[in-house]
Amino acid sequence: MTEKNEKPFVEVDVVVVGAGPGGMTAALYASRANLKTVVLEKGLPGGEVNNTADVENYPGYAKISGPELAHKFFESAMEFGAQHSMENVLGIELHGNVKHVITSKYIYVAPVLIVATGSQHRKLNIPGEDLLSGKGVSYCAVCDGFFFRNRHLVVVGGGDSAVEEGIYLTQFADKVTIIHRRDQLRAQKILQERAFKNEKIDFIWNSTVEEINGDQSVESVTIKNLKTDETYTYPCEGVFIYIGLNPNSSLVGHLDITDEEGWIITNEKMETKIPGIFAVGDVRQTHLRQIATAVGDGSHAGHMAYQYIQTLADHPS
Ligand code: NAP
């Protein structure tokens, strides 16, 4: 560590930003290749996996709780000497081939940066959503489902998350109504079948939620039928919103490595167009966002980090 300006510089080979499945796998591969690797994460290691009740499509486990799988990933990631630090990354700077990753405590300096910052749930941006957030409006069934015992809940969306979390919520709620803007779900067939069989779940099709109403807590939603344009008030006590994801890529927004929606563009080796910067997992432009795909991404990036550093050693600038 060398002191410069007011923040100490920490020199490593690889900085991984984000400790979800992709970031942790990248750290495992990089550190096992003897690269000095640090993983920076502002929250709990595991990312979105921590908010998943049961994972049943990760090979090797018939069913495992999200937090348990996250813990296993973390143990594996640290097995070969990678360091983990709970820090919020404030900025990223390029100095030739060298990447500076700035946190509130340090400036990490490395030839390789692996961006594994994931994504976050999209908001509906409708009246009442912010006001009643935490008072019946939620984006995390695993975190908040417990508080809705014997209640009537609404889930907005038609993808894997809406259907899976809707099913999860039936263990607490009396009734879960899934409101979807089309007449067909986007979710995997196996989840659809489970939802259709579940007596506590019903559907409102071709409809959007226009407003969330309530004083101290959620009392109803205003629904618009897109076929008839009819709007009406529908009583419920909680609203879980699962309408897709937005990339957490603002840290690299100035580097021109994303598409117009902010997803980071990589090739199949997880390389961005900037040498030495890789992206893995949900933040990447990809057609499938799964734990298994993030793990695959991470193994590529960790391996390619080694290759890239070898190239630098062979051709010093
Ligand atoms: P998603 O697959 O993008 O689905 C979003 C859903 O919300 C779609 O049904 C979409 O409708 C609807 N929607 C989007 N914007 C809307 C709006 N403004 N108002 C109303 N509805 C809106 O997102 P996700 O379900 O969060 O899943 C994200 C990723 O994680 C996916 O790749 C998914 O496969 C993966 N995932 C996998 C699992 C699993 O494997 N068990 C579990 C959870 C998530 P349309 O269908 O009309 O577009």
XYZ file of C-alpha atoms and ligand atoms in Angstrom:
365
model
C 0.000 0.000 0.000
C 1.426 3.451 -0.894
C 0.029 6.799 0.291
C -0.818 9.419 -2.332
C -3.200 12.367 -2.011
C -5.518 11.836 0.936
C -6.537 8.211 0.199
C -4.114 5.283 0.380
C -3.485 3.402 -2.846
C -3.892 -0.381 -2.711
C -2.192 -2.241 -5.550
C -3.732 -5.535 -6.632
C -4.012 -7.554 -9.830
C -7.788 -7.777 -10.023
C -10.581 -5.687 -8.535
C -14.009 -7.294 -8.627
C -16.868 -4.879 -7.953
C -19.884 -6.784 -6.670
C -20.107 -10.067 -4.780
C -22.980 -11.842 -6.470
C -22.500 -15.303 -8.013
C -20.666 -13.825 -11.045
C -18.290 -11.654 -9.041
C -17.538 -14.375 -6.510
C -16.814 -16.935 -9.213
C -14.518 -14.467 -10.991
C -12.671 -13.968 -7.693
C -12.370 -17.732 -7.192
C -10.846 -18.246 -10.650
C -8.559 -15.204 -10.487
C -7.204 -15.957 -7.009
C -6.752 -19.635 -7.856
C -4.598 -18.436 -10.776
C -2.472 -16.701 -8.132
C -3.687 -13.196 -8.918
C -3.962 -10.778 -6.015
C -7.711 -10.251 -6.010
C -10.021 -8.040 -4.011
C -13.821 -8.168 -4.062
C -15.600 -4.937 -3.142
C -19.227 -5.214 -2.077
C -21.347 -2.658 -0.257
C -23.862 -5.189 1.072
C -23.948 -8.853 1.999
C -22.057 -11.202 -0.352
C -24.578 -13.012 -2.544
C -26.439 -10.143 -4.162
C -29.956 -11.017 -5.315
C -29.427 -14.667 -4.308
C -29.871 -13.499 -0.715
C -33.385 -12.392 -1.615
C -34.343 -15.758 -3.080
C -36.129 -18.218 -0.808
C -35.364 -21.454 -2.615
C -33.057 -22.037 -5.555
C -33.968 -25.193 -7.456
C -32.222 -24.653 -10.794
C -28.597 -24.533 -9.708
C -26.936 -27.852 -10.584
C -25.859 -30.029 -7.706
C -28.645 -28.944 -5.368
C -32.189 -30.229 -5.708
C -33.244 -27.285 -3.583
C -31.176 -24.890 -1.490
C -32.060 -21.631 0.230
C -30.661 -18.516 -1.454
C -28.712 -17.280 1.594
C -27.185 -20.747 2.102
C -26.037 -20.917 -1.523
C -24.672 -17.351 -1.261
C -22.659 -18.391 1.793
C -21.248 -21.405 -0.046
C -20.263 -19.173 -2.983
C -18.535 -16.792 -0.582
C -16.563 -19.607 1.083
C -15.433 -20.872 -2.339
C -14.518 -17.365 -3.484
C -12.282 -16.807 -0.457
C -10.729 -20.295 -0.542
C -7.671 -19.307 -2.610
C -6.715 -16.047 -0.962
C -9.057 -13.455 -2.502
C -9.803 -10.593 -0.137
C -13.283 -9.273 0.513
C -13.944 -5.739 1.659
C -17.317 -4.181 2.499
C -16.964 -0.914 0.626
C -19.040 1.288 -1.600
C -17.333 2.093 -4.888
C -17.627 5.814 -5.644
C -15.864 6.019 -8.982
C -13.748 4.345 -11.616
C -10.909 6.071 -13.488
C -8.697 4.892 -16.304
C -5.027 5.815 -16.338
C -3.700 4.127 -19.452
C -3.933 0.403 -18.809
C -4.318 0.971 -15.094
C -7.751 1.077 -13.483
C -8.405 3.131 -10.349
C -11.353 1.988 -8.274
C -12.173 4.684 -5.748
C -13.977 3.919 -2.506
C -14.499 6.095 0.554
C -11.405 4.513 2.149
C -8.958 3.603 -0.598
C -8.021 3.861 -4.238
C -7.570 0.330 -5.574
C -5.124 0.225 -8.474
C -5.146 -2.763 -10.826
C -4.669 -3.798 -14.436
C -7.964 -5.740 -14.323
C -11.427 -4.605 -13.308
C -14.327 -7.058 -13.269
C -17.720 -5.355 -13.061
C -20.262 -7.589 -11.332
C -22.672 -4.982 -10.045
C -25.887 -6.769 -11.007
C -29.231 -5.139 -11.495
C -32.109 -3.813 -9.481
C -35.858 -4.183 -9.684
C -37.598 -1.696 -11.944
C -40.190 0.614 -10.501
C -43.649 1.260 -11.932
C -43.255 5.028 -11.370
C -46.933 5.488 -10.546
C -48.619 7.599 -7.877
C -48.455 6.011 -4.423
C -45.506 3.728 -5.205
C -42.835 5.742 -3.386
C -45.185 7.055 -0.740
C -46.305 3.557 0.309
C -42.937 1.845 -0.185
C -42.321 -0.116 3.015
C -45.989 0.392 3.928
C -47.326 -2.375 1.735
C -45.334 -1.751 -1.454
C -42.380 -4.108 -1.783
C -39.894 -5.427 -4.324
C -38.799 -8.403 -2.180
C -41.176 -11.192 -1.182
C -38.500 -12.998 0.825
C -37.787 -9.866 2.866
C -41.369 -8.706 3.423
C -43.726 -11.641 2.715
C -43.806 -12.639 6.368
C -45.555 -9.371 7.304
C -48.533 -10.206 5.104
C -49.965 -13.203 6.912
C -53.635 -13.797 5.962
C -53.703 -10.742 3.710
C -54.745 -10.213 0.103
C -51.748 -9.302 -2.048
C -51.238 -8.087 -5.568
C -48.177 -9.031 -7.626
C -47.429 -6.953 -10.730
C -45.625 -8.601 -13.660
C -45.648 -11.804 -15.690
C -42.023 -12.984 -15.708
C -40.183 -15.593 -13.635
C -39.859 -13.253 -10.664
C -43.536 -12.282 -10.492
C -44.741 -15.869 -10.750
C -42.087 -17.436 -8.507
C -42.475 -14.796 -5.819
C -46.262 -14.892 -6.170
C -46.162 -18.611 -5.389
C -43.799 -17.948 -2.468
C -46.205 -15.365 -1.035
C -49.081 -17.875 -0.869
C -47.489 -19.451 2.187
C -48.347 -16.241 4.074
C -51.178 -14.563 2.179
C -54.804 -15.676 1.908
C -54.896 -14.675 -1.732
C -52.372 -13.486 -4.333
C -53.606 -11.745 -7.465
C -51.093 -11.515 -10.293
C -51.783 -8.543 -12.548
C -50.190 -8.823 -15.974
C -50.322 -6.466 -18.940
C -50.821 -9.263 -21.478
C -52.911 -12.452 -21.556
C -49.865 -14.745 -21.446
C -47.131 -15.095 -18.891
C -43.470 -14.716 -19.797
C -42.409 -17.008 -16.914
C -40.986 -20.534 -17.411
C -43.676 -23.161 -18.033
C -42.939 -25.063 -14.812
C -43.608 -21.909 -12.772
C -46.740 -21.137 -14.792
C -48.119 -24.620 -14.152
C -47.503 -24.311 -10.426
C -49.188 -20.920 -10.312
C -52.221 -22.087 -12.309
C -52.621 -25.061 -9.939
C -52.291 -22.944 -6.788
C -55.746 -22.268 -5.344
C -54.607 -19.104 -3.633
C -53.479 -17.487 -6.892
C -55.701 -15.748 -9.400
C -54.891 -13.523 -12.379
C -56.052 -10.252 -13.819
C -54.998 -10.206 -17.481
C -54.429 -7.406 -19.988
C -54.220 -4.904 -17.170
C -51.841 -2.427 -15.619
C -51.716 -0.892 -12.171
C -52.118 2.871 -12.548
C -52.047 3.965 -8.912
C -51.464 2.547 -5.442
C -53.881 3.929 -2.891
C -53.825 4.141 0.885
C -53.250 6.510 3.744
C -50.945 4.836 6.277
C -50.663 1.601 4.288
C -51.827 0.047 1.023
C -55.613 -0.187 0.792
C -56.182 -0.708 -2.936
C -54.777 -0.349 -6.434
C -56.303 1.379 -9.424
C -56.330 -1.052 -12.332
C -56.724 -0.252 -16.011
C -58.008 -2.899 -18.389
C -55.977 -2.324 -21.552
C -58.591 -3.974 -23.781
C -61.553 -1.893 -22.610
C -59.762 1.158 -21.122
C -61.948 0.674 -18.022
C -60.305 1.701 -14.713
C -61.457 0.492 -11.337
C -60.357 0.263 -7.716
C -59.278 -3.154 -6.488
C -58.859 -3.693 -2.724
C -55.605 -5.292 -1.494
C -53.222 -4.909 1.423
C -49.864 -5.280 -0.272
C -48.316 -4.772 -3.712
C -45.232 -6.687 -4.835
C -43.682 -5.269 -7.989
C -41.705 -7.547 -10.330
C -41.623 -5.868 -13.715
C -38.033 -6.554 -14.696
C -34.586 -5.241 -13.990
C -32.431 -2.192 -14.556
C -28.632 -2.546 -14.756
C -26.452 -1.156 -11.972
C -23.979 0.305 -14.430
C -23.818 3.994 -13.531
C -20.234 3.501 -12.263
C -19.095 2.751 -15.815
C -21.514 5.110 -17.568
C -18.626 7.380 -18.674
C -16.693 4.511 -20.279
C -19.074 3.967 -23.206
C -19.245 0.194 -22.723
C -23.027 -0.179 -22.346
C -25.968 -0.396 -24.711
C -28.647 2.303 -24.734
C -30.407 0.675 -21.741
C -27.222 0.531 -19.677
C -26.424 -3.197 -19.949
C -22.665 -3.736 -20.349
C -21.683 -5.152 -23.732
C -19.119 -7.964 -23.693
C -17.957 -10.698 -26.013
C -18.139 -14.379 -25.063
C -14.932 -13.996 -23.046
C -16.652 -11.329 -20.915
C -14.305 -8.679 -22.344
C -15.687 -5.192 -22.792
C -14.181 -3.041 -25.506
C -11.726 -1.614 -22.928
C -8.771 -3.972 -22.446
C -8.675 -5.289 -18.890
C -12.304 -4.428 -18.086
C -14.663 -7.385 -17.922
C -18.332 -7.640 -16.971
C -20.213 -10.642 -15.580
C -23.665 -11.636 -14.402
C -26.882 -9.644 -14.507
C -25.264 -6.312 -15.426
C -24.140 -7.767 -18.728
C -26.155 -7.549 -21.968
C -27.431 -11.135 -22.194
C -30.637 -13.012 -22.956
C -30.582 -15.184 -19.814
C -29.989 -13.989 -16.251
C -29.571 -16.963 -13.938
C -27.242 -17.944 -11.103
C -25.778 -20.611 -13.381
C -25.105 -18.148 -16.207
C -23.513 -15.648 -13.808
C -21.237 -18.400 -12.510
C -20.258 -19.268 -16.089
C -19.541 -15.596 -16.808
C -17.409 -15.343 -13.683
C -15.269 -18.335 -14.605
C -14.565 -16.820 -18.042
C -13.679 -13.419 -16.595
C -11.423 -14.855 -13.875
C -9.610 -16.956 -16.435
C -9.339 -14.107 -18.968
C -8.007 -11.801 -16.235
C -5.061 -14.167 -15.930
C -4.575 -14.249 -19.710
C -4.717 -10.462 -19.919
C -2.142 -9.985 -17.181
C 0.131 -12.518 -18.931
C -0.162 -10.452 -22.128
C 0.828 -7.296 -20.226
C 3.835 -9.124 -18.762
C 4.846 -10.377 -22.227
C 4.401 -6.940 -23.854
C 5.128 -4.272 -21.228
C 4.164 -0.814 -22.521
P -38.615 -10.082 -16.867
O -38.332 -11.480 -17.286
O -38.046 -8.955 -17.662
O -40.198 -9.920 -16.801
C -40.769 -8.673 -16.507
C -42.278 -8.812 -16.554
O -42.858 -7.567 -16.174
C -42.790 -9.150 -17.951
O -43.852 -10.058 -17.853
C -43.274 -7.793 -18.479
O -44.371 -7.903 -19.327
C -43.702 -7.087 -17.228
N -43.511 -5.632 -17.297
C -42.415 -4.959 -17.692
N -42.596 -3.631 -17.571
C -43.862 -3.469 -17.105
C -44.637 -2.339 -16.778
N -44.178 -1.106 -16.893
N -45.886 -2.546 -16.304
C -46.375 -3.796 -16.172
N -45.680 -4.910 -16.458
C -44.441 -4.738 -16.919
O -38.132 -9.788 -15.379
P -38.039 -10.751 -14.075
O -39.229 -11.625 -13.959
O -37.700 -9.835 -12.961
O -36.780 -11.653 -14.374
C -35.500 -11.048 -14.610
C -34.504 -12.105 -15.036
O -34.233 -12.999 -13.950
C -35.023 -12.979 -16.180
O -33.942 -13.290 -17.024
C -35.536 -14.211 -15.478
O -35.533 -15.367 -16.288
C -34.553 -14.342 -14.328
N -35.169 -15.057 -13.191
C -35.081 -16.416 -13.167
C -35.665 -17.138 -12.123
C -35.546 -18.635 -12.117
O -34.869 -19.188 -12.986
N -36.165 -19.333 -11.188
C -36.364 -16.480 -11.122
C -36.448 -15.092 -11.184
C -35.868 -14.391 -12.234
P -44.251 -8.561 -20.802
O -44.193 -10.037 -20.577
O -45.465 -8.083 -21.474
O -42.985 -7.985 -21.392
